[in-house]
GROMACS .gro file of C-alpha atoms in nm:
model
  464
    1MET     CA    1   0.356  -0.684  -0.172
    2ILE     CA    2   0.598  -0.543   0.079
    3ILE     CA    3   0.656  -0.895   0.197
    4TYR     CA    4   0.874  -0.960  -0.106
    5CYS     CA    5   1.136  -0.719   0.015
    6TRP     CA    6   1.112  -0.805   0.380
    7SER     CA    7   1.450  -0.972   0.400
    8ARG     CA    8   1.773  -0.977   0.206
    9LYS     CA    9   1.649  -1.297   0.056
   10ASN     CA   10   1.298  -1.175  -0.020
   11ASN     CA   11   1.290  -0.803  -0.063
   12THR     CA   12   0.984  -0.599  -0.207
   13LYS     CA   13   0.452  -0.214  -0.167
   14THR     CA   14   0.444  -0.106  -0.385
   15CYS     CA   15   0.262   0.045  -0.187
   16TYR     CA   16   0.098   0.035  -0.160
   17ILE     CA   17  -0.038  -0.073   0.186
   18GLU     CA   18   0.219  -0.246   0.320
   19PHE     CA   19   0.183  -0.196   0.693
   20VAL     CA   20  -0.059  -0.480   0.775
   21GLU     CA   21   0.162  -0.723   0.586
   22ILE     CA   22   0.463  -0.616   0.784
   23ARG     CA   23   0.271  -0.639   1.109
   24ASN     CA   24   0.172  -0.996   1.040
   25LYS     CA   25   0.526  -1.089   0.943
   26ILE     CA   26   0.649  -0.945   1.270
   27GLN     CA   27   0.386  -1.151   1.453
   28ILE     CA   28   0.530  -1.471   1.305
   29LYS     CA   29   0.882  -1.343   1.355
   30THR     CA   30   1.014  -1.367   1.006
   31LYS     CA   31   1.386  -1.287   0.986
   32TYR     CA   32   1.552  -0.984   0.853
   33MET     CA   33   1.914  -0.883   0.881
   34ASN     CA   34   2.042  -1.011   1.217
   35HIS     CA   35   1.707  -1.125   1.352
   36THR     CA   36   1.659  -1.500   1.380
   37THR     CA   37   1.346  -1.668   1.257
   38GLU     CA   38   1.136  -1.869   1.499
   39LEU     CA   39   0.861  -1.953   1.255
   40GLU     CA   40   0.920  -2.326   1.273
   41ALA     CA   41   0.887  -2.323   1.649
   42GLU     CA   42   0.574  -2.110   1.650
   43VAL     CA   43   0.354  -2.282   1.391
   44ILE     CA   44   0.134  -2.573   1.489
   45VAL     CA   45  -0.089  -2.746   1.236
   46GLU     CA   46  -0.370  -2.958   1.370
   47GLY     CA   47  -0.386  -3.306   1.233
   48LYS     CA   48  -0.133  -3.421   0.979
   49THR     CA   49   0.188  -3.265   0.864
   50SER     CA   50   0.184  -2.921   0.715
   51SER     CA   51   0.287  -3.024   0.366
   52GLY     CA   52   0.117  -3.187   0.069
   53LYS     CA   53  -0.130  -3.121  -0.205
   54LYS     CA   54  -0.416  -3.068   0.044
   55TYR     CA   55  -0.294  -2.709   0.083
   56LEU     CA   56  -0.267  -2.623  -0.287
   57LEU     CA   57  -0.628  -2.506  -0.344
   58PRO     CA   58  -0.647  -2.303  -0.017
   59PHE     CA   59  -0.317  -2.140  -0.106
   60ILE     CA   60  -0.439  -2.050  -0.458
   61LEU     CA   61  -0.745  -1.885  -0.302
   62VAL     CA   62  -0.533  -1.691  -0.058
   63VAL     CA   63  -0.301  -1.575  -0.338
   64SER     CA   64  -0.606  -1.435  -0.520
   65LEU     CA   65  -0.666  -1.207  -0.217
   66PHE     CA   66  -0.322  -1.049  -0.255
   67PHE     CA   67  -0.410  -0.956  -0.612
   68LEU     CA   68  -0.750  -0.819  -0.518
   69TRP     CA   69  -0.632  -0.586  -0.245
   70GLY     CA   70  -0.350  -0.472  -0.476
   71MET     CA   71  -0.616  -0.382  -0.733
   72ALA     CA   72  -0.810  -0.179  -0.476
   73HIS     CA   73  -0.508   0.022  -0.369
   74ASN     CA   74  -0.375   0.095  -0.714
   75LEU     CA   75  -0.717   0.200  -0.848
   76ASP     CA   76  -0.703   0.489  -0.598
   77SER     CA   77  -0.444   0.663  -0.814
   78ILE     CA   78  -0.697   0.652  -1.097
   79LEU     CA   79  -0.987   0.766  -0.877
   80ILE     CA   80  -0.811   1.076  -0.748
   81PRO     CA   81  -0.783   1.263  -1.082
   82HIS     CA   82  -1.110   1.109  -1.206
   83LEU     CA   83  -1.328   1.211  -0.908
   84LYS     CA   84  -1.159   1.548  -0.897
   85LYS     CA   85  -1.300   1.602  -1.241
   86ALA     CA   86  -1.637   1.430  -1.192
   87CYS     CA   87  -1.712   1.599  -0.855
   88ASP     CA   88  -1.550   1.932  -0.949
   89LEU     CA   89  -1.298   1.926  -0.660
   90ASN     CA   90  -0.982   2.113  -0.581
   91ASN     CA   91  -0.659   1.920  -0.525
   92ARG     CA   92  -0.687   1.924  -0.145
   93GLN     CA   93  -1.034   1.777  -0.160
   94SER     CA   94  -0.932   1.504  -0.405
   95THR     CA   95  -0.667   1.374  -0.161
   96LEU     CA   96  -0.938   1.284   0.088
   97ILE     CA   97  -0.954   0.960  -0.112
   98ASP     CA   98  -0.616   0.869   0.033
   99THR     CA   99  -0.719   0.992   0.378
  100ALA     CA  100  -1.033   0.776   0.378
  101VAL     CA  101  -0.844   0.457   0.289
  102PHE     CA  102  -0.539   0.504   0.509
  103LEU     CA  103  -0.742   0.627   0.803
  104ALA     CA  104  -0.946   0.309   0.784
  105TYR     CA  105  -0.623   0.104   0.800
  106PHE     CA  106  -0.506   0.306   1.097
  107LEU     CA  107  -0.835   0.273   1.288
  108MET     CA  108  -0.910  -0.087   1.199
  109ALA     CA  109  -0.569  -0.237   1.266
  110ILE     CA  110  -0.649  -0.341   1.626
  111PRO     CA  111  -1.014  -0.446   1.561
  112ALA     CA  112  -0.896  -0.661   1.268
  113GLY     CA  113  -0.655  -0.841   1.496
  114VAL     CA  114  -0.934  -0.899   1.750
  115ILE     CA  115  -1.159  -1.045   1.477
  116LEU     CA  116  -0.881  -1.279   1.365
  117LYS     CA  117  -0.812  -1.395   1.721
  118LYS     CA  118  -1.179  -1.455   1.800
  119TRP     CA  119  -1.308  -1.613   1.479
  120GLY     CA  120  -1.001  -1.746   1.301
  121TYR     CA  121  -0.858  -1.720   0.954
  122LYS     CA  122  -1.148  -1.845   0.740
  123THR     CA  123  -1.423  -1.630   0.895
  124SER     CA  124  -1.189  -1.326   0.901
  125MET     CA  125  -1.106  -1.361   0.533
  126ILE     CA  126  -1.476  -1.403   0.440
  127THR     CA  127  -1.567  -1.102   0.654
  128GLY     CA  128  -1.295  -0.891   0.491
  129LEU     CA  129  -1.412  -0.992   0.141
  130LEU     CA  130  -1.775  -0.905   0.218
  131VAL     CA  131  -1.692  -0.568   0.378
  132PHE     CA  132  -1.466  -0.494   0.080
  133ALA     CA  133  -1.755  -0.584  -0.155
  134CYS     CA  134  -1.999  -0.360   0.030
  135GLY     CA  135  -1.768  -0.066  -0.021
  136ALA     CA  136  -1.731  -0.151  -0.393
  137PHE     CA  137  -2.111  -0.174  -0.444
  138LEU     CA  138  -2.156   0.161  -0.265
  139PHE     CA  139  -1.984   0.321  -0.562
  140VAL     CA  140  -2.314   0.279  -0.755
  141PRO     CA  141  -2.530   0.508  -0.536
  142ALA     CA  142  -2.235   0.743  -0.494
  143ALA     CA  143  -2.208   0.780  -0.874
  144ASN     CA  144  -2.588   0.805  -0.919
  145SER     CA  145  -2.613   1.087  -0.668
  146LEU     CA  146  -2.279   1.241  -0.763
  147SER     CA  147  -2.195   1.251  -0.392
  148TYR     CA  148  -1.828   1.278  -0.307
  149VAL     CA  149  -1.904   1.216   0.060
  150THR     CA  150  -2.064   0.884  -0.037
  151PHE     CA  151  -1.757   0.795  -0.242
  152LEU     CA  152  -1.540   0.866   0.062
  153VAL     CA  153  -1.762   0.650   0.285
  154ALA     CA  154  -1.735   0.372   0.027
  155LEU     CA  155  -1.358   0.401   0.024
  156PHE     CA  156  -1.343   0.399   0.404
  157ILE     CA  157  -1.547   0.080   0.409
  158ILE     CA  158  -1.319  -0.071   0.145
  159GLY     CA  159  -1.020   0.021   0.364
  160CYS     CA  160  -1.180  -0.150   0.663
  161GLY     CA  161  -1.240  -0.463   0.456
  162LEU     CA  162  -0.883  -0.459   0.329
  163THR     CA  163  -0.748  -0.431   0.683
  164ILE     CA  164  -0.941  -0.735   0.796
  165LEU     CA  165  -0.848  -0.923   0.481
  166GLU     CA  166  -0.478  -0.852   0.494
  167THR     CA  167  -0.458  -0.914   0.870
  168SER     CA  168  -0.584  -1.266   0.818
  169ALA     CA  169  -0.451  -1.358   0.470
  170ASN     CA  170  -0.086  -1.275   0.529
  171PRO     CA  171  -0.019  -1.498   0.830
  172TYR     CA  172  -0.240  -1.772   0.683
  173ALA     CA  173  -0.030  -1.778   0.364
  174ALA     CA  174   0.279  -1.807   0.585
  175VAL     CA  175   0.156  -2.101   0.794
  176LEU     CA  176  -0.029  -2.283   0.517
  177GLY     CA  177   0.223  -2.561   0.460
  178ASP     CA  178   0.579  -2.651   0.551
  179PRO     CA  179   0.712  -2.384   0.789
  180LYS     CA  180   1.053  -2.402   0.620
  181LYS     CA  181   0.898  -2.279   0.296
  182ALA     CA  182   0.693  -1.994   0.455
  183THR     CA  183   0.915  -1.727   0.305
  184SER     CA  184   0.880  -1.873  -0.044
  185ARG     CA  185   0.499  -1.883  -0.015
  186LEU     CA  186   0.490  -1.522   0.099
  187ASN     CA  187   0.717  -1.417  -0.187
  188LEU     CA  188   0.492  -1.594  -0.440
  189ALA     CA  189   0.176  -1.441  -0.294
  190ALA     CA  190   0.336  -1.094  -0.285
  191SER     CA  191   0.425  -1.117  -0.653
  192PHE     CA  192   0.056  -1.113  -0.738
  193ASN     CA  193   0.015  -0.801  -0.530
  194GLY     CA  194   0.289  -0.641  -0.734
  195LEU     CA  195   0.119  -0.760  -1.054
  196ALA     CA  196  -0.186  -0.558  -0.948
  197ALA     CA  197   0.027  -0.242  -0.943
  198MET     CA  198   0.057  -0.280  -1.318
  199VAL     CA  199  -0.287  -0.418  -1.400
  200ALA     CA  200  -0.500  -0.177  -1.199
  201PRO     CA  201  -0.381   0.144  -1.366
  202PHE     CA  202  -0.418  -0.016  -1.709
  203ILE     CA  203  -0.777  -0.130  -1.640
  204GLY     CA  204  -0.860   0.203  -1.475
  205SER     CA  205  -0.725   0.395  -1.775
  206MET     CA  206  -0.930   0.183  -2.017
  207PHE     CA  207  -1.264   0.173  -1.834
  208ILE     CA  208  -1.274   0.465  -1.588
  209LEU     CA  209  -1.081   0.752  -1.742
  210SER     CA  210  -1.271   0.908  -2.030
  211GLY     CA  211  -0.992   1.123  -2.176
  212LYS     CA  212  -1.226   1.423  -2.164
  213SER     CA  213  -1.140   1.728  -1.960
  214HIS     CA  214  -1.254   2.088  -1.950
  215THR     CA  215  -1.102   2.400  -1.801
  216LYS     CA  216  -1.289   2.607  -1.547
  217GLU     CA  217  -1.367   2.858  -1.815
  218GLU     CA  218  -1.512   2.592  -2.043
  219LEU     CA  219  -1.725   2.454  -1.762
  220ALA     CA  220  -1.850   2.798  -1.676
  221ALA     CA  221  -1.949   2.853  -2.038
  222MET     CA  222  -2.164   2.537  -2.044
  223THR     CA  223  -2.536   2.538  -1.973
  224ASP     CA  224  -2.640   2.393  -1.639
  225VAL     CA  225  -2.783   2.089  -1.812
  226ALA     CA  226  -2.471   2.023  -2.020
  227ARG     CA  227  -2.240   2.069  -1.721
  228SER     CA  228  -2.448   1.839  -1.504
  229SER     CA  229  -2.461   1.581  -1.781
  230TYR     CA  230  -2.083   1.596  -1.815
  231PHE     CA  231  -2.028   1.537  -1.439
  232MET     CA  232  -2.280   1.251  -1.427
  233GLU     CA  233  -2.124   1.084  -1.730
  234GLU     CA  234  -1.781   1.103  -1.571
  235ALA     CA  235  -1.902   0.964  -1.239
  236ALA     CA  236  -2.095   0.684  -1.408
  237SER     CA  237  -1.777   0.528  -1.551
  238VAL     CA  238  -1.678   0.393  -1.212
  239LYS     CA  239  -1.995   0.188  -1.166
  240ILE     CA  240  -1.929  -0.111  -1.395
  241PRO     CA  241  -1.569  -0.172  -1.282
  242TYR     CA  242  -1.666  -0.160  -0.915
  243ILE     CA  243  -1.980  -0.369  -0.965
  244ILE     CA  244  -1.763  -0.633  -1.132
  245LEU     CA  245  -1.505  -0.602  -0.851
  246GLY     CA  246  -1.780  -0.641  -0.588
  247ALA     CA  247  -1.927  -0.941  -0.768
  248VAL     CA  248  -1.590  -1.108  -0.786
  249LEU     CA  249  -1.537  -1.048  -0.416
  250VAL     CA  250  -1.872  -1.198  -0.322
  251THR     CA  251  -1.806  -1.498  -0.546
  252ILE     CA  252  -1.470  -1.563  -0.381
  253ALA     CA  253  -1.628  -1.522  -0.037
  254ILE     CA  254  -1.882  -1.792  -0.132
  255ILE     CA  255  -1.605  -2.019  -0.252
  256PHE     CA  256  -1.419  -1.966   0.075
  257TYR     CA  257  -1.735  -2.052   0.269
  258PHE     CA  258  -1.783  -2.387   0.095
  259ILE     CA  259  -1.419  -2.484   0.055
  260HIS     CA  260  -1.258  -2.663   0.348
  261LEU     CA  261  -0.960  -2.467   0.476
  262PRO     CA  262  -0.710  -2.652   0.697
  263GLU     CA  263  -0.749  -2.561   1.060
  264ILE     CA  264  -0.428  -2.402   1.177
  265LYS     CA  265  -0.326  -2.270   1.515
  266THR     CA  266  -0.012  -2.085   1.606
  267LYS     CA  267   0.158  -2.013   1.933
  268SER     CA  268   0.460  -1.815   2.035
  269ILE     CA  269   0.772  -1.997   2.143
  270ASP     CA  270   0.842  -1.741   2.413
  271GLY     CA  271   0.492  -1.719   2.558
  272GLU     CA  272   0.365  -1.377   2.646
  273ALA     CA  273   0.490  -1.079   2.448
  274LYS     CA  274   0.743  -0.871   2.633
  275GLY     CA  275   0.835  -0.504   2.617
  276SER     CA  276   0.609  -0.201   2.656
  277PHE     CA  277   0.437   0.014   2.397
  278PHE     CA  278   0.576   0.350   2.512
  279GLY     CA  279   0.889   0.201   2.662
  280ALA     CA  280   0.997   0.092   2.315
  281LEU     CA  281   1.054   0.456   2.221
  282ARG     CA  282   1.356   0.471   2.448
  283HIS     CA  283   1.547   0.338   2.150
  284LYS     CA  284   1.662   0.646   1.957
  285HIS     CA  285   1.698   0.468   1.624
  286LEU     CA  286   1.342   0.334   1.654
  287ARG     CA  287   1.211   0.689   1.709
  288TRP     CA  288   1.390   0.798   1.394
  289ALA     CA  289   1.258   0.497   1.207
  290VAL     CA  290   0.899   0.588   1.297
  291VAL     CA  291   0.959   0.941   1.168
  292ALA     CA  292   1.126   0.815   0.848
  293GLN     CA  293   0.850   0.562   0.786
  294PHE     CA  294   0.580   0.833   0.832
  295PHE     CA  295   0.745   1.042   0.565
  296TYR     CA  296   0.817   0.749   0.334
  297VAL     CA  297   0.458   0.631   0.323
  298GLY     CA  298   0.344   0.991   0.273
  299ALA     CA  299   0.592   1.039  -0.010
  300GLN     CA  300   0.490   0.720  -0.190
  301VAL     CA  301   0.121   0.806  -0.176
  302CYS     CA  302   0.191   1.164  -0.286
  303VAL     CA  303   0.386   1.044  -0.589
  304THR     CA  304   0.117   0.805  -0.711
  305SER     CA  305  -0.183   1.021  -0.619
  306PHE     CA  306  -0.074   1.306  -0.845
  307PHE     CA  307   0.106   1.101  -1.107
  308ILE     CA  308  -0.163   1.135  -1.374
  309ARG     CA  309  -0.215   1.506  -1.326
  310MET     CA  310   0.159   1.560  -1.317
  311ALA     CA  311   0.196   1.376  -1.649
  312GLN     CA  312  -0.078   1.593  -1.796
  313GLN     CA  313   0.050   1.925  -1.669
  314GLY     CA  314   0.424   1.869  -1.669
  315ALA     CA  315   0.462   1.650  -1.977
  316GLY     CA  316   0.152   1.748  -2.175
  317PHE     CA  317   0.014   1.389  -2.189
  318ASP     CA  318  -0.357   1.328  -2.231
  319GLU     CA  319  -0.540   1.162  -1.942
  320LYS     CA  320  -0.543   0.808  -2.081
  321THR     CA  321  -0.176   0.815  -2.188
  322ALA     CA  322  -0.090   0.935  -1.839
  323GLY     CA  323  -0.281   0.642  -1.696
  324TYR     CA  324  -0.086   0.394  -1.903
  325TYR     CA  325   0.238   0.548  -1.785
  326LEU     CA  326   0.117   0.494  -1.430
  327ALA     CA  327   0.099   0.125  -1.515
  328ILE     CA  328   0.465   0.143  -1.630
  329TYR     CA  329   0.543   0.308  -1.295
  330GLY     CA  330   0.395  -0.002  -1.128
  331LEU     CA  331   0.615  -0.220  -1.342
  332LEU     CA  332   0.925  -0.026  -1.241
  333PHE     CA  333   0.831  -0.050  -0.877
  334THR     CA  334   0.805  -0.428  -0.911
  335VAL     CA  335   1.135  -0.454  -1.097
  336GLY     CA  336   1.293  -0.245  -0.825
  337ARG     CA  337   1.208  -0.513  -0.572
  338PHE     CA  338   1.403  -0.771  -0.763
  339ALA     CA  339   1.696  -0.537  -0.813
  340GLY     CA  340   1.688  -0.442  -0.446
  341THR     CA  341   1.703  -0.808  -0.349
  342ALA     CA  342   2.024  -0.852  -0.546
  343LEU     CA  343   2.184  -0.530  -0.427
  344LEU     CA  344   2.117  -0.603  -0.060
  345GLN     CA  345   2.338  -0.906  -0.093
  346VAL     CA  346   2.643  -0.683  -0.148
  347VAL     CA  347   2.544  -0.342  -0.005
  348SER     CA  348   2.445  -0.274   0.356
  349SER     CA  349   2.083  -0.176   0.416
  350ASN     CA  350   2.151   0.173   0.543
  351LYS     CA  351   2.392   0.253   0.259
  352LEU     CA  352   2.154   0.137  -0.011
  353LEU     CA  353   1.870   0.329   0.157
  354SER     CA  354   2.088   0.647   0.158
  355ILE     CA  355   2.190   0.601  -0.206
  356TYR     CA  356   1.828   0.550  -0.313
  357ALA     CA  357   1.716   0.852  -0.110
  358VAL     CA  358   1.975   1.075  -0.282
  359ILE     CA  359   1.861   0.954  -0.624
  360ALA     CA  360   1.498   1.009  -0.521
  361VAL     CA  361   1.578   1.368  -0.424
  362LEU     CA  362   1.743   1.429  -0.762
  363LEU     CA  363   1.446   1.276  -0.944
  364CYS     CA  364   1.209   1.501  -0.750
  365LEU     CA  365   1.412   1.802  -0.860
  366ILE     CA  366   1.379   1.689  -1.222
  367ALA     CA  367   1.005   1.645  -1.173
  368ILE     CA  368   0.975   1.991  -1.021
  369LEU     CA  369   1.206   2.184  -1.255
  370GLY     CA  370   1.185   1.974  -1.571
  371ASP     CA  371   0.961   1.989  -1.874
  372GLY     CA  372   0.817   1.741  -2.116
  373ALA     CA  373   0.846   1.364  -2.101
  374TYR     CA  374   1.147   1.385  -1.865
  375VAL     CA  375   0.905   1.474  -1.585
  376VAL     CA  376   0.721   1.142  -1.630
  377TYR     CA  377   1.047   0.950  -1.662
  378ALA     CA  378   1.155   1.101  -1.329
  379LEU     CA  379   0.834   0.980  -1.166
  380GLY     CA  380   0.891   0.632  -1.308
  381GLY     CA  381   1.238   0.635  -1.164
  382LEU     CA  382   1.093   0.723  -0.828
  383GLY     CA  383   0.889   0.406  -0.840
  384PHE     CA  384   1.203   0.199  -0.891
  385PHE     CA  385   1.400   0.364  -0.612
  386MET     CA  386   1.121   0.376  -0.358
  387SER     CA  387   1.064  -0.001  -0.382
  388ILE     CA  388   1.298  -0.104  -0.098
  389MET     CA  389   1.246   0.188   0.138
  390PHE     CA  390   0.957   0.071   0.352
  391PRO     CA  391   1.097  -0.269   0.453
  392THR     CA  392   1.452  -0.137   0.493
  393ILE     CA  393   1.341   0.142   0.728
  394PHE     CA  394   1.128  -0.107   0.917
  395ALA     CA  395   1.405  -0.359   0.966
  396LEU     CA  396   1.662  -0.101   1.066
  397GLY     CA  397   1.415   0.043   1.316
  398ILE     CA  398   1.358  -0.284   1.501
  399ASP     CA  399   1.722  -0.395   1.482
  400GLY     CA  400   1.864  -0.469   1.824
  401ILE     CA  401   1.564  -0.369   2.033
  402GLY     CA  402   1.509  -0.716   2.177
  403ASP     CA  403   1.193  -0.752   2.381
  404ASP     CA  404   1.065  -0.422   2.239
  405THR     CA  405   1.046  -0.566   1.886
  406LYS     CA  406   0.669  -0.622   1.890
  407PRO     CA  407   0.568  -0.287   2.043
  408GLY     CA  408   0.834  -0.125   1.825
  409SER     CA  409   0.680  -0.275   1.517
  410SER     CA  410   0.341  -0.139   1.626
  411TRP     CA  411   0.484   0.212   1.627
  412LEU     CA  412   0.625   0.163   1.277
  413ILE     CA  413   0.290   0.030   1.158
  414MET     CA  414   0.109   0.330   1.299
  415SER     CA  415   0.336   0.555   1.092
  416ILE     CA  416   0.128   0.450   0.788
  417VAL     CA  417  -0.094   0.742   0.882
  418GLY     CA  418   0.154   0.954   0.684
  419GLY     CA  419  -0.034   0.833   0.378
  420ALA     CA  420  -0.348   1.000   0.508
  421ILE     CA  421  -0.185   1.333   0.606
  422LEU     CA  422   0.095   1.430   0.363
  423PRO     CA  423  -0.107   1.398   0.036
  424TYR     CA  424  -0.358   1.639   0.186
  425GLY     CA  425  -0.073   1.880   0.255
  426MET     CA  426   0.054   1.833  -0.102
  427GLY     CA  427  -0.292   1.907  -0.244
  428THR     CA  428  -0.313   2.221  -0.030
  429LEU     CA  429   0.027   2.337  -0.151
  430ILE     CA  430  -0.078   2.283  -0.514
  431ASP     CA  431  -0.395   2.480  -0.465
  432MET     CA  432  -0.207   2.764  -0.299
  433ASN     CA  433   0.021   2.786  -0.603
  434GLY     CA  434  -0.245   2.813  -0.871
  435ASP     CA  435  -0.285   2.440  -0.944
  436ASN     CA  436   0.088   2.398  -1.004
  437ILE     CA  437   0.132   2.023  -0.968
  438GLN     CA  438   0.507   2.034  -1.013
  439ILE     CA  439   0.570   2.253  -0.711
  440GLY     CA  440   0.368   2.001  -0.507
  441TYR     CA  441   0.642   1.746  -0.554
  442SER     CA  442   0.857   1.945  -0.316
  443ILE     CA  443   0.666   1.757  -0.042
  444PRO     CA  444   0.808   1.416  -0.147
  445LEU     CA  445   1.147   1.582  -0.189
  446VAL     CA  446   1.153   1.692   0.173
  447CYS     CA  447   1.038   1.341   0.273
  448PHE     CA  448   1.329   1.181   0.095
  449LEU     CA  449   1.573   1.421   0.269
  450ILE     CA  450   1.441   1.297   0.603
  451ILE     CA  451   1.484   0.938   0.485
  452LEU     CA  452   1.839   1.021   0.380
  453PHE     CA  453   1.917   1.147   0.727
  454PHE     CA  454   1.783   0.823   0.871
  455GLY     CA  455   2.000   0.620   0.636
  456LEU     CA  456   2.311   0.819   0.724
  457ARG     CA  457   2.270   0.871   1.097
  458GLY     CA  458   1.926   0.800   1.236
  459TYR     CA  459   1.950   0.424   1.197
  460LYS     CA  460   2.249   0.396   1.433
  461ILE     CA  461   2.186   0.214   1.760
  462ALA     CA  462   2.281   0.437   2.052
  463SER     CA  463   2.565   0.291   2.258
  464LYS     CA  464   2.486   0.216   2.617
   0.00000   0.00000   0.00000
C-alpha cells in the first residue's frame, strides 16, 4: 500500500507493512523527487513484448495478493484487544502480537530475497501463500488449547509468509507488462491493499469481537468453570475467520501453480550494486532518516494496536463500535494518500512532512487529554496525517546519496523493527499507569516530535 505514495505522482501503508514494498521499489529504481527512473532499461521480458492481454489474468492474481496481506496486517489491530481478553493478558503481553509479525519481517527480509533469486517469482509467491496459510491454520490449535504462545508462533509464521509474498509480488507487479506503465500498475495493486485497511477491521468486528467484556473483579467472582468457558468462547471466535483465510490462500496457491505466469527476468543497467552497507551512514541526513523511520513505524503500529481499547476507555464506546471506527480510520488513511498526492504537487516534501507532524502532535494531545468521542476523532485524524510519512521520510533519506542508495535503503527498511519495539514500550507504560490507555499515546507523541525535527532540519544534506 505504501507504493501508492512512493512518488509525487503516486503517493500512499497504511501500514501497514510497508517496508518490503519500498525495498522492492528501490530494487527496480522507481523515481521519487529528483531520482531518475531506470525501470525501462532494467526490465527484460523473455519472448514477446511486455504488453497485451496475456498479462491480464496474472496481474489480477497478483493484485489479489496485495489485498490478502493487507487483510492479515489489519486484522492484527483486532487480535490485540481480542486476545488480551481471551488469554487474560496485560497490555505489554498483548503487544507481542506486533513483535511477532514485525520481527518476522525483519528476520526474513534477506532469506526472502534469496528465495526469490533462486526460484523466481512464481515459486516464491506460491511458497509465501502456503507459509501464510500454515500460520492461519495454526490459529485452530492455538484457540483450542488457549495457548498465547501458539498464537504468537502462528503470527510469526504468517509474518514469514507475508515477507516472502511481498518480496516477490511487488516487483512482479511492476515488471508484468509495459515498463512505462509500471507505476500505474503498482498504484492499482496498492489500492487493494488500502481497501483491506477498511475491510479487515469491519470483518474482524463482525466475526471475531464478541462485544462481551468483564472487569478483573467480575472474572474473579466467576467460578473456574464459567471463567474457563468464557475464555474458550472468546478464543474460538478466531477459528472460522482464519480457517476461511487459510483455505482462500491455499486455493489461490493452487491456481498460481496451474496458471501459466509469464517468465520475466530483470537486470540492472549499471551492473553490480555500488556503495557499502556501513559506509552509507556517512550521510548525516540518511542517519536521521533511519531514526525518523524507526519512530514513524513504531508510532503507526502503536496508534492502531491500541485504537479499540482507546475508543472503549477514552470515548466509552463498546468493543464492536470501536472496531467499526477502526475501519473508518482505515478509510481516512486511504483518503490521506490521495490528498497527499495532490498536496505534494504544490508543497515540498519536508514542509508537508513537518506540517503533518505538528498536526499529529496536536491530535495526540487531544487523544491524551480529551474525553468522549473527540478522542476517537483525534485517532482518525492521525490516520489521515500519517499516510504520507513513511514514503516521504524514505525518499528524503536516500536523496542525493548516489551509489549508497541501495545500502541506504536497506538501513531504512531495517528501521521497520520500530513496529516490534515501541508498541511493547507503550503497553508497558500503560500497565505502569494502572491501565490508562490515554497516557500511552504519549509514546506516539514523542515519535511525531522526532519526525518533526527530521522534517525541519534532519533531512538537510550536509554540504561538503
